[in-house]
PDB file of C-alpha atoms in Angstrom:
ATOM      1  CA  UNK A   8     -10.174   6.647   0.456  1.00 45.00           C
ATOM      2  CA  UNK A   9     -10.536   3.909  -2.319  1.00 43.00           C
ATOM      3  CA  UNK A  10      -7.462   4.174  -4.866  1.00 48.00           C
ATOM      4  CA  UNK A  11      -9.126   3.573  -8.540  1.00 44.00           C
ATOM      5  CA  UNK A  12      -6.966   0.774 -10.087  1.00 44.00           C
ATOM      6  CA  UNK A  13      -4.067   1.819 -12.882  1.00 41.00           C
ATOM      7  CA  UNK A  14      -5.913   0.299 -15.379  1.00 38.00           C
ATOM      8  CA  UNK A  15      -9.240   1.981 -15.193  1.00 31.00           C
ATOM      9  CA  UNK A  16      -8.446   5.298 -14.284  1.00 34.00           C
ATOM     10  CA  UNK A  17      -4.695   5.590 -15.930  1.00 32.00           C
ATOM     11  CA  UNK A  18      -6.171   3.842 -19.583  1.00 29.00           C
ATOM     12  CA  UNK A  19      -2.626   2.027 -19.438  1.00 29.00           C
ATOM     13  CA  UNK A  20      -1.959  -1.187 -20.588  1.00 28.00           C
ATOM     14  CA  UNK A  21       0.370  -3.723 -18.954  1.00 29.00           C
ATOM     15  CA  UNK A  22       2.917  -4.817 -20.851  1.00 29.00           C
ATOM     16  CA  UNK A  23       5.291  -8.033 -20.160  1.00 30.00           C
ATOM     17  CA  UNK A  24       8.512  -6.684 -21.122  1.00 30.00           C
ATOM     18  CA  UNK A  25      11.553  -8.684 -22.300  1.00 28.00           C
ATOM     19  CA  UNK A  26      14.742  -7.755 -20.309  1.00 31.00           C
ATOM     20  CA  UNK A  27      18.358  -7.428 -20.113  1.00 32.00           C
ATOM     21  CA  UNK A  28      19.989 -10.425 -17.896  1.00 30.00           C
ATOM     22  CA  UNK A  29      20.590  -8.269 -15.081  1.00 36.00           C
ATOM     23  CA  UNK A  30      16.728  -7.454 -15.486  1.00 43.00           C
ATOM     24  CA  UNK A  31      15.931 -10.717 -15.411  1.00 47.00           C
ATOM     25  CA  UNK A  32      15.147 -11.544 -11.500  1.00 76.00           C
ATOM     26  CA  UNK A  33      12.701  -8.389 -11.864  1.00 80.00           C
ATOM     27  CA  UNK A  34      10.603  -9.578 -14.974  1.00 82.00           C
ATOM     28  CA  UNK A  35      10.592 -12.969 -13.764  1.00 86.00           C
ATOM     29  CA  UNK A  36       8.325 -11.761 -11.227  1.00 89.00           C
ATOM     30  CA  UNK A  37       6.406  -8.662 -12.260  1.00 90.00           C
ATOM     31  CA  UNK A  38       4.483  -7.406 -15.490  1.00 90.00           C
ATOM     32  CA  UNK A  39       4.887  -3.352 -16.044  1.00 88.00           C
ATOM     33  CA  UNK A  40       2.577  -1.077 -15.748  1.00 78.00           C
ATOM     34  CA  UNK A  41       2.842   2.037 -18.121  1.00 70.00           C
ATOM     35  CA  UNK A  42       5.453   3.087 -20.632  1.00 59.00           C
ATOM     36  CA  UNK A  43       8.621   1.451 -20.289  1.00 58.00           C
ATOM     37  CA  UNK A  44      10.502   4.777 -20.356  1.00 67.00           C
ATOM     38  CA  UNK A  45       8.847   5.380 -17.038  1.00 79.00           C
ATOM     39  CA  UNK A  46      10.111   2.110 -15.484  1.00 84.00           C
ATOM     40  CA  UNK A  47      13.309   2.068 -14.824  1.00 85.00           C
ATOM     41  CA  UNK A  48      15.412  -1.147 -13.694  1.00 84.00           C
ATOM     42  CA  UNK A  49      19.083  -0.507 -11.936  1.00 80.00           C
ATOM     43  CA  UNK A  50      20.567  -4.441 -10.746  1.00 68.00           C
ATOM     44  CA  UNK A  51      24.388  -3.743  -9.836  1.00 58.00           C
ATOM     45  CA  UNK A  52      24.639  -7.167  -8.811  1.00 55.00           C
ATOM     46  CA  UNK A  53      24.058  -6.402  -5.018  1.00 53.00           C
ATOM     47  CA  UNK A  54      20.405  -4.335  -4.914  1.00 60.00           C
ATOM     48  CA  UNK A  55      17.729  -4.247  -7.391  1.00 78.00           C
ATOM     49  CA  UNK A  56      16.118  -1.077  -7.503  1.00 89.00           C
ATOM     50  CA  UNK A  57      13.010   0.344  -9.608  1.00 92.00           C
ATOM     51  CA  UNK A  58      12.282   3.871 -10.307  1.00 93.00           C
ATOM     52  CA  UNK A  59       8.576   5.171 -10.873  1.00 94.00           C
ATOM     53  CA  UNK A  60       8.085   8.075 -12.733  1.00 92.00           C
ATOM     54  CA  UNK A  61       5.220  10.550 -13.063  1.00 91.00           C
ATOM     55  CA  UNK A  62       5.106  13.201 -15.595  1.00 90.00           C
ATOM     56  CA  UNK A  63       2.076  15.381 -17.256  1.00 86.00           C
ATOM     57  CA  UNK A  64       0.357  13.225 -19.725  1.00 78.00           C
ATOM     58  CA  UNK A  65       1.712  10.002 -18.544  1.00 78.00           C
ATOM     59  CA  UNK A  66      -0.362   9.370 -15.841  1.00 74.00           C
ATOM     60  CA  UNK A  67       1.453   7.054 -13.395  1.00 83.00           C
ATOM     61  CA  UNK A  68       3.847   4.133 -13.929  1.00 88.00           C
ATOM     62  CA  UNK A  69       3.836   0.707 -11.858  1.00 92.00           C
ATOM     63  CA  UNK A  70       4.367  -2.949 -11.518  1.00 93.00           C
ATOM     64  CA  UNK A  71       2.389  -5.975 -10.330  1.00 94.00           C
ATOM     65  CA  UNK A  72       3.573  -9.446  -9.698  1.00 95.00           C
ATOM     66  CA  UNK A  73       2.852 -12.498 -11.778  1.00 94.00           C
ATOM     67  CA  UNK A  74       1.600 -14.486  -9.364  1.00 95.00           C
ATOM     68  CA  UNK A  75      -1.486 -14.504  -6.743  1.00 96.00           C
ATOM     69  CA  UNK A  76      -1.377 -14.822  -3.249  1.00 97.00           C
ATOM     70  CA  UNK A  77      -3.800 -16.363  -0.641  1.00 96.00           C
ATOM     71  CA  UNK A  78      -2.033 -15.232   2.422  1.00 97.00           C
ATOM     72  CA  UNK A  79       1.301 -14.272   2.444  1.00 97.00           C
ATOM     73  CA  UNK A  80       4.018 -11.610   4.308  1.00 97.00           C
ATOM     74  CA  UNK A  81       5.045  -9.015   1.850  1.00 97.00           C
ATOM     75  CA  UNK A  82       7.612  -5.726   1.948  1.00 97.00           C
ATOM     76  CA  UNK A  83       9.274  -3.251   0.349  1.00 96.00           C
ATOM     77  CA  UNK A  84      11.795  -0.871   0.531  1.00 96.00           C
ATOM     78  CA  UNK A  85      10.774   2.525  -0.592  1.00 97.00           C
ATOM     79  CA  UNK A  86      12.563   6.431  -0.816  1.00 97.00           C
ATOM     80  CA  UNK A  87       9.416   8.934  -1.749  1.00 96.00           C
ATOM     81  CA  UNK A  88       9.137  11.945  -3.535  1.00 94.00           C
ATOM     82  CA  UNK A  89      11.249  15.003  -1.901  1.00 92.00           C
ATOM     83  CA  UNK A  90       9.791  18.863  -2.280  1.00 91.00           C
ATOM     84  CA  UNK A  91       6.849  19.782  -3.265  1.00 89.00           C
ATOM     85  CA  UNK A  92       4.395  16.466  -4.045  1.00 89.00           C
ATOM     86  CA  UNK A  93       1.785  17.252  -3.807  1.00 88.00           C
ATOM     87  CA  UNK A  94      -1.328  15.464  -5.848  1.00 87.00           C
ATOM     88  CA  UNK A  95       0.896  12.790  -6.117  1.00 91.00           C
ATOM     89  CA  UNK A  96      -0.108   9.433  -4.511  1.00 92.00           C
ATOM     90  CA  UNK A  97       2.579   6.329  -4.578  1.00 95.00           C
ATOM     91  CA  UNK A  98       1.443   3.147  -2.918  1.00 95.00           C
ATOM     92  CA  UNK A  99       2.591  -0.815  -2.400  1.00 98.00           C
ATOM     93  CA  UNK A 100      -1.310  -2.864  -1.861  1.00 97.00           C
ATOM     94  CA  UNK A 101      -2.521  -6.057  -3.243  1.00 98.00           C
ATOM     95  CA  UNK A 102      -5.787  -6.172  -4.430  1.00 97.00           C
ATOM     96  CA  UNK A 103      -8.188  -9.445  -6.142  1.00 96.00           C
ATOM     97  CA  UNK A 104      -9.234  -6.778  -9.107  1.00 91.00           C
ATOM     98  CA  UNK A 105     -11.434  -4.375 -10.323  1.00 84.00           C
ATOM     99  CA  UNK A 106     -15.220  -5.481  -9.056  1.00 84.00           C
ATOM    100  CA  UNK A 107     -17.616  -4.268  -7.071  1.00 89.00           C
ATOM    101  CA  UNK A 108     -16.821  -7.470  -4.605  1.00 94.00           C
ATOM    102  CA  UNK A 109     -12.800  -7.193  -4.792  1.00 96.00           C
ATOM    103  CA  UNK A 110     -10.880  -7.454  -1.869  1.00 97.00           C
ATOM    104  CA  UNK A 111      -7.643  -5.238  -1.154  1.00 97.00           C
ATOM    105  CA  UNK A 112      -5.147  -3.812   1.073  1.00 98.00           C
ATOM    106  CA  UNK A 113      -3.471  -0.907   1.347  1.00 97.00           C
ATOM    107  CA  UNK A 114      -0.438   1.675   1.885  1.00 98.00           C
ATOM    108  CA  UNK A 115      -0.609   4.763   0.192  1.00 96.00           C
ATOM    109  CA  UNK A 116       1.312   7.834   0.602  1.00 95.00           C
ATOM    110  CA  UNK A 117      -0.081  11.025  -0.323  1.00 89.00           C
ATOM    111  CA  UNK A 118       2.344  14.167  -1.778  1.00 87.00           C
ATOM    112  CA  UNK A 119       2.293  16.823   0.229  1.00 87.00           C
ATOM    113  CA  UNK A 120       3.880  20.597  -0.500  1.00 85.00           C
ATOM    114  CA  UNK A 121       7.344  20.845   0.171  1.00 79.00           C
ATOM    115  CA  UNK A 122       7.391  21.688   4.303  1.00 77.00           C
ATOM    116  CA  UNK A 123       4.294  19.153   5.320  1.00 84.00           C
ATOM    117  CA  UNK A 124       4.722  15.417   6.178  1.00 87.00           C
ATOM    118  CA  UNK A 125       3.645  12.945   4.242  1.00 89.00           C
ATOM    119  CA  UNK A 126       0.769  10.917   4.919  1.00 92.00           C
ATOM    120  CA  UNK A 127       0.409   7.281   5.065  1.00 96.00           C
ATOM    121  CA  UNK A 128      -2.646   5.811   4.685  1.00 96.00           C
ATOM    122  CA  UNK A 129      -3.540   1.959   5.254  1.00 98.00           C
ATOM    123  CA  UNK A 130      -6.880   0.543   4.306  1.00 97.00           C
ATOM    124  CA  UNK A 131      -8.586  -2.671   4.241  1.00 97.00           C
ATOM    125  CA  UNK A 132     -11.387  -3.829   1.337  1.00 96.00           C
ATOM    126  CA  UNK A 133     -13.451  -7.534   1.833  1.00 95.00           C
ATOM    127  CA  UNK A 134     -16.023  -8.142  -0.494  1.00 93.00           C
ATOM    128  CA  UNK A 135     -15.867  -4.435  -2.025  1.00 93.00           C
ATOM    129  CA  UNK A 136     -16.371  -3.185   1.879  1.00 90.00           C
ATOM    130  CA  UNK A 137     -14.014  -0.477   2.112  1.00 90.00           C
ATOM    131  CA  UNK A 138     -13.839   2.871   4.282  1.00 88.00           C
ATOM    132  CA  UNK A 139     -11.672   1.338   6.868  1.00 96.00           C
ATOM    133  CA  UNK A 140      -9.144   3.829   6.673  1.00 96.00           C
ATOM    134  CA  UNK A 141      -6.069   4.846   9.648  1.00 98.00           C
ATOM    135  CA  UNK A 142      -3.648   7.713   8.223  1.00 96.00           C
ATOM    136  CA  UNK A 143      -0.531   8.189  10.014  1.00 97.00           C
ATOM    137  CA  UNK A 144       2.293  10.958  10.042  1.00 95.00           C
ATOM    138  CA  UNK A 145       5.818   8.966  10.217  1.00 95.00           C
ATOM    139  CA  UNK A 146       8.420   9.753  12.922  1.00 95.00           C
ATOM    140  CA  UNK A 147      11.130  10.202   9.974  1.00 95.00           C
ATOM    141  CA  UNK A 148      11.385  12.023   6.328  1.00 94.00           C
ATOM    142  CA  UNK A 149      10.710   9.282   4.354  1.00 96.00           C
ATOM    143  CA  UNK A 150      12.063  11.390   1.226  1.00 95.00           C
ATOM    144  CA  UNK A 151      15.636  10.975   3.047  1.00 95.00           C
ATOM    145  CA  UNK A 152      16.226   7.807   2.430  1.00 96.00           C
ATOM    146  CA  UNK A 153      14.786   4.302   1.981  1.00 96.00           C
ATOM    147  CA  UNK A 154      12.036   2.781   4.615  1.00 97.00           C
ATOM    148  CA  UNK A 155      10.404  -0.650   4.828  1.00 98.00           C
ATOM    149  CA  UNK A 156       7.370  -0.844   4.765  1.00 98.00           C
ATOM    150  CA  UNK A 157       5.438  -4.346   4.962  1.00 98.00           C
ATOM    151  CA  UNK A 158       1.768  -6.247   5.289  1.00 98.00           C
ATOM    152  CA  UNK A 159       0.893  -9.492   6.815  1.00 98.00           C
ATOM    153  CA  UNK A 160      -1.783 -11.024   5.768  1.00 98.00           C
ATOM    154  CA  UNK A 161      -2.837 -14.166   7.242  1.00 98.00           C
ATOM    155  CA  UNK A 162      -6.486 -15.913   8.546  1.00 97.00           C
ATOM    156  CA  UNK A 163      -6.629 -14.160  11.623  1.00 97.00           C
ATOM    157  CA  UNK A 164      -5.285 -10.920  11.239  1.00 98.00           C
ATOM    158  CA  UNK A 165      -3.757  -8.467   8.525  1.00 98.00           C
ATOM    159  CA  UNK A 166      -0.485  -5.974   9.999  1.00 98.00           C
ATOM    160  CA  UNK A 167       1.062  -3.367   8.487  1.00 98.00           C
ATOM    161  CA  UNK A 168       4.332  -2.436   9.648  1.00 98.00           C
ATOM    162  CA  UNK A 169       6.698   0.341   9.342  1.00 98.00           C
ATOM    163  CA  UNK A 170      11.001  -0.239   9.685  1.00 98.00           C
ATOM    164  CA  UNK A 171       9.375  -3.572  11.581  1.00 95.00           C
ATOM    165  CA  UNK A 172       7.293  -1.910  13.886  1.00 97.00           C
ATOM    166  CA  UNK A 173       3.413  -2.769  14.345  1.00 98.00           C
ATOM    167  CA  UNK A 174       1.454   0.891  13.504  1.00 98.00           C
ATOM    168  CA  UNK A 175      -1.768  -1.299  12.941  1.00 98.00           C
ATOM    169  CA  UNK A 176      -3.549  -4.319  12.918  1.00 98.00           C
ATOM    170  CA  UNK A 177      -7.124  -5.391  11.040  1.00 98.00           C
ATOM    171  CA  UNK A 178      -8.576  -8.311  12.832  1.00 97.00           C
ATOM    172  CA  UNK A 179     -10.831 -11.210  11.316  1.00 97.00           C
ATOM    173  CA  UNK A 180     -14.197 -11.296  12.464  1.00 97.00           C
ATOM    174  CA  UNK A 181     -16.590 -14.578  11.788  1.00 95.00           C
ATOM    175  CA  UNK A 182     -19.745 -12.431  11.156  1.00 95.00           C
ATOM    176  CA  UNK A 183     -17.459  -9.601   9.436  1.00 95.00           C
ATOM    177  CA  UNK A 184     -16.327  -9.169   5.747  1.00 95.00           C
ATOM    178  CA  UNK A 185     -12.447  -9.775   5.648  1.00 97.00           C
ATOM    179  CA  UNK A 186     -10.107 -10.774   2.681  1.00 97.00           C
ATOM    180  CA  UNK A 187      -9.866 -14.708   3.009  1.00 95.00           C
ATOM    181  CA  UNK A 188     -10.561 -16.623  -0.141  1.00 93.00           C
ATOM    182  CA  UNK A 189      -9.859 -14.282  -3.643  1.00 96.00           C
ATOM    183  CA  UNK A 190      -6.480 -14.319  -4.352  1.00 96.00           C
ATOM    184  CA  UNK A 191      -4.921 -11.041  -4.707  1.00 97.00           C
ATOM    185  CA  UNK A 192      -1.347  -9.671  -6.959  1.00 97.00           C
ATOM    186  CA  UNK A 193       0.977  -7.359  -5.557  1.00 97.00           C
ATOM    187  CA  UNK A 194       1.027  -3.568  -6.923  1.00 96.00           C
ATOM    188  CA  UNK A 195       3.290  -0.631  -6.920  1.00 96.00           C
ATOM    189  CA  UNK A 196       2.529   2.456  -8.271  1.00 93.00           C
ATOM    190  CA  UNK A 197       2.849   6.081  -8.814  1.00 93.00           C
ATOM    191  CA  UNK A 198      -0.039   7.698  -9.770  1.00 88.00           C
ATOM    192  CA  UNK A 199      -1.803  11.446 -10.402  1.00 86.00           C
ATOM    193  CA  UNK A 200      -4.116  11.299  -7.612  1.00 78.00           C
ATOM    194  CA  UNK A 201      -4.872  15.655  -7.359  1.00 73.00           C
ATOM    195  CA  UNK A 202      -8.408  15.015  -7.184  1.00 72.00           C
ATOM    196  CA  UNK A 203      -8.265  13.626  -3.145  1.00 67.00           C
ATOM    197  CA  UNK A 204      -4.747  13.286  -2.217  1.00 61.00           C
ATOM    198  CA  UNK A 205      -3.935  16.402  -1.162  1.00 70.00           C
ATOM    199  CA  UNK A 206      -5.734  18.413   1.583  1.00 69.00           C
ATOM    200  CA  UNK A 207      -9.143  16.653   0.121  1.00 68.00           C
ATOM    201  CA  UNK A 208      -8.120  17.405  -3.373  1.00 60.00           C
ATOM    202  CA  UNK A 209      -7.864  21.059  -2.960  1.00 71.00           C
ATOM    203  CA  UNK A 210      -4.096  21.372  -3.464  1.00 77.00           C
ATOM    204  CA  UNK A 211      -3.407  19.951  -7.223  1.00 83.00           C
ATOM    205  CA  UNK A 212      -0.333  18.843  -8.479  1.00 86.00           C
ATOM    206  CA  UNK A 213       2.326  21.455  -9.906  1.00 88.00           C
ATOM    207  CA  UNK A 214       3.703  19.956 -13.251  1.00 90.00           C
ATOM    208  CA  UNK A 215       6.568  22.918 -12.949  1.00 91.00           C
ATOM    209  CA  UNK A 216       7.928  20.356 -10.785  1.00 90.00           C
ATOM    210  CA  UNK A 217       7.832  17.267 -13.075  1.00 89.00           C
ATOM    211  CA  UNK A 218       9.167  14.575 -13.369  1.00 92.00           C
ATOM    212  CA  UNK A 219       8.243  12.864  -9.871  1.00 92.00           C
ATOM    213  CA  UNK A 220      10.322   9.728  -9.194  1.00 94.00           C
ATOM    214  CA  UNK A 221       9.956   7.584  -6.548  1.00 95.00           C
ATOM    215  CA  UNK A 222      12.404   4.393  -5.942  1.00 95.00           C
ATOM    216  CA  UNK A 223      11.508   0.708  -4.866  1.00 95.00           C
ATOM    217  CA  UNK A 224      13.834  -1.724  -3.956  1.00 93.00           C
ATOM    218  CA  UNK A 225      14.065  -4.869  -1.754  1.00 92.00           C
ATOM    219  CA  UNK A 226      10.933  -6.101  -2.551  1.00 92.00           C
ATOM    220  CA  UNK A 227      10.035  -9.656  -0.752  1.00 92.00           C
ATOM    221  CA  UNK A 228       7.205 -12.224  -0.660  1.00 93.00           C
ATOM    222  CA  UNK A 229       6.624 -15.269   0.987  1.00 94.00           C
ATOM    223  CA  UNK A 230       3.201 -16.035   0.363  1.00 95.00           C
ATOM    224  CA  UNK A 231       0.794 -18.869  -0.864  1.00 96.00           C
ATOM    225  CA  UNK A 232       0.814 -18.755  -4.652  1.00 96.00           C
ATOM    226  CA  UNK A 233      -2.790 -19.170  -6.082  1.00 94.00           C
ATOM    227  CA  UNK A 234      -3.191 -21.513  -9.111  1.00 88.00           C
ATOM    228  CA  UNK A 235      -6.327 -23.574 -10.344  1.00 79.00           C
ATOM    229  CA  UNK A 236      -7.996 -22.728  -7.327  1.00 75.00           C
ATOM    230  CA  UNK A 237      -5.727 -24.192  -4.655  1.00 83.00           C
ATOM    231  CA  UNK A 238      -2.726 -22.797  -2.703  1.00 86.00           C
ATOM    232  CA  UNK A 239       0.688 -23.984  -2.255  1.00 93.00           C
ATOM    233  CA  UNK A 240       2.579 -22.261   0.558  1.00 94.00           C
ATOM    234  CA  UNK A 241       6.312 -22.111   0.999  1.00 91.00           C
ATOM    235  CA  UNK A 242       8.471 -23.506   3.401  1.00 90.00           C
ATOM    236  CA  UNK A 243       8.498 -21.070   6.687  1.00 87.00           C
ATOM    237  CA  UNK A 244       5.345 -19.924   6.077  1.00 93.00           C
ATOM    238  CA  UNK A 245       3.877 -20.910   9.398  1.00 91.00           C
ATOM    239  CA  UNK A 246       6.597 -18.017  10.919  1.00 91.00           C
ATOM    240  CA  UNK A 247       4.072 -15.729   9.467  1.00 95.00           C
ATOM    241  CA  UNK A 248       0.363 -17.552   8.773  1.00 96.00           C
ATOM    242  CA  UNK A 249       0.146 -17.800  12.592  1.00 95.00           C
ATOM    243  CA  UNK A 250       1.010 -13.847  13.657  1.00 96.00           C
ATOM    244  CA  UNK A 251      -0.858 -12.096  15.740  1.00 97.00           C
ATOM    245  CA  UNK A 252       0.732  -9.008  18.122  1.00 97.00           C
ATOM    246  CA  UNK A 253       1.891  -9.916  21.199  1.00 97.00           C
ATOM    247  CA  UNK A 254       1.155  -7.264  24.412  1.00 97.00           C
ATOM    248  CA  UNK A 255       4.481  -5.215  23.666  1.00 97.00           C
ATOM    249  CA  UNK A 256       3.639  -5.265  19.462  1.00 97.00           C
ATOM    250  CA  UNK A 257       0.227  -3.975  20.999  1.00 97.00           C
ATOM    251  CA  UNK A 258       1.830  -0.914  22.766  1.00 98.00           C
ATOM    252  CA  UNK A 259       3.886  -0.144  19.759  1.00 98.00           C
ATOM    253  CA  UNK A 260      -0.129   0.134  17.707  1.00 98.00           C
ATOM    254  CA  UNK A 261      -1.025   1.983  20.387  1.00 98.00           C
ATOM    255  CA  UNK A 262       2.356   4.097  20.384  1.00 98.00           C
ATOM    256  CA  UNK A 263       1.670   5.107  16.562  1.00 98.00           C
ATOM    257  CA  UNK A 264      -1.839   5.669  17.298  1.00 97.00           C
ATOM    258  CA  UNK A 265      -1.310   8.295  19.750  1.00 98.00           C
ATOM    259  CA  UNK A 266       1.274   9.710  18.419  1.00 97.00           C
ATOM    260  CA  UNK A 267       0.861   9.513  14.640  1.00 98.00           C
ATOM    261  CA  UNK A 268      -2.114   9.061  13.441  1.00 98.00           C
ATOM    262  CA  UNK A 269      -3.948  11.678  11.801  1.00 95.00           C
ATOM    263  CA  UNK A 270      -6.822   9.946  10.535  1.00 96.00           C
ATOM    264  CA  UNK A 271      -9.018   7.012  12.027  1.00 97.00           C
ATOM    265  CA  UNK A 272     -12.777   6.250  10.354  1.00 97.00           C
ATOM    266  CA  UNK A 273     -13.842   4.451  13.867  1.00 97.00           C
ATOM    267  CA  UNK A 274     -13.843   7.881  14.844  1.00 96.00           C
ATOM    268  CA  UNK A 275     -15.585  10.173  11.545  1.00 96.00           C
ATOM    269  CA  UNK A 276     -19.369  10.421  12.075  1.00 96.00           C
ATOM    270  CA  UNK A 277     -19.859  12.572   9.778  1.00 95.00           C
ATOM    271  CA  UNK A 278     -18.996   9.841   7.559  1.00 93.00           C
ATOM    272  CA  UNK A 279     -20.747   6.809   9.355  1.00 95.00           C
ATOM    273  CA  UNK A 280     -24.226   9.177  10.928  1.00 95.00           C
ATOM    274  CA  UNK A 281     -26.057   6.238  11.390  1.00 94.00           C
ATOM    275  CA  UNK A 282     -23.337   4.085  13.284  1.00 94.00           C
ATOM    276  CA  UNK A 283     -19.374   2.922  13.268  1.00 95.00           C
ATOM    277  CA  UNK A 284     -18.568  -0.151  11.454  1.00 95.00           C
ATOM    278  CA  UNK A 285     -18.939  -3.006  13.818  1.00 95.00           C
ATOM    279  CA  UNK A 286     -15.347  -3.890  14.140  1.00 95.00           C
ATOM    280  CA  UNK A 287     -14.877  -0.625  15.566  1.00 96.00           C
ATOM    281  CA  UNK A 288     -16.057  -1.641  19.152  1.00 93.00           C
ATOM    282  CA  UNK A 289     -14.269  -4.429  19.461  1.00 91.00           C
ATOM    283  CA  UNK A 290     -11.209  -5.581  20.282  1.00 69.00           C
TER     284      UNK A 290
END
């Protein structure tokens, strides 16, 4: 399921907003997305953390980073809404923009009412291609605590990855779309999403339990940084440019797969009656 962007479908503007010094490391590197007031920075010197908050009227709250990336290894730590969230969607992606010919990927997690798991979903966009999504129940409450979550995106492959294990992995095809040459920021956000989040949209979300707050914190990227059209990559960035799952990181994809996923479009024809995607028959 495509996520509409912040901008378009929130009618936010971003605002670059001049911080405290123990804000600093944090506006350095992102511009907010929403009121202030709903973008909350904690530093006590040993974690950074960032609250999102979603209230009625509001829309959503976010932030995205300064800088483009061509390539890079990116994570997050993130604790997610507890009781009832349903409607709600919060997500860490990158993304080239807006267009019809953007290129993105994704994590999402969709609110659920208070007793359901959460669901995560992971999609993949080249050239405004999209539909490529797997959805996955997670082996833990991800409300309880904080969970990494990360993407590696490099020329061969892209990998999502859960507390370091593998769940999935989007390989590059020569004759296929994949994202390879628009640069793309790095977005967090919390967003009303009742219209498809939720049991297809029929489950809306219940303001009663307002405000919904979900917290970031650990964020990391090592990635190529975009600027006049070229790319200058950091040092150790071959540990990650080069990645591809080895036989046992295999078995761990397959391990989620079987167990956890809830959702996989190489398998929905209703959705694809004429035929799968091409990538979908091959390995």
């Amino acid at each position: 399921m495509a996520r509409p962007s912040i901008s378009l479908h929130l009618c936010l503007a971003v605002l670059a907003m001049a911080a405290a010094a123990s804000e600093a490391g944090f506006y350095d590197q992102f511009d907010v997305v929403g009121s202030g007031n709903n973008v909350r920075v904690n530093d006590d010197g040993l974690a950074q953390q960032v609250a999102l908050t979603l209230d009625q009227g509001n829309g959503g709250s976010g932030f995205s980073s300064k800088d483009k990336y061509l390539y890079g290894e990116f994570s997050v730590q993130m604790k997610l809404i507890g009781g009832n969230s349903a409607g709600t969607v919060t997500s860490f992606y990158l993304t080239s923009g807006e267009g019809d010919g953007h290129d993105e990927i994704d994590i999402e997690f969709m609110g659920n009412l208070s007793g359901d798991p959460y669901v995560m979903n992971t999609n993949v966009w080249a050239s405004g291609d999209g539909k490529k999504e797997h959805q996955f129940y997670l082996w833990f409450d991800p409300t309880a605590d904080f969970h990494t979550y990360k993407i590696v995106w490099n020329p061969k492959n892209i990998i999502f990855q859960v507390d370091d294990v593998p769940v999935r992995t989007f390989k590059k095809y020569d004759d296929l779309p994949y994202p390879s040459s628009q640069p793309m920021m790095v977005h967090a956000t919390l967003w009303d999403g009742s219209y498809w989040a939720t049991r297809h949209g029929d489950v809306k979300i219940d303001w009663s339990q307002a405000p919904f707050v979900v917290n970031y914190r650990g964020y990391s990227s090592n990635g190529c940084v975009s600027s006049g059209g070229s790319s200058a990559c950091p040092a150790g960035s071959d540990a990650w440019m080069n990645t591809e799952l080895d036989g046992k990181a295999l078995g761990t994809v397959a391990w989620a797969e079987s167990k956890y996923m809830s959702y996989d479009y190489c398998t929905d024809g209703w959705r694809f009656p004429n035929g799968f995607p091409a990538e979908c028959t091959r390995n």
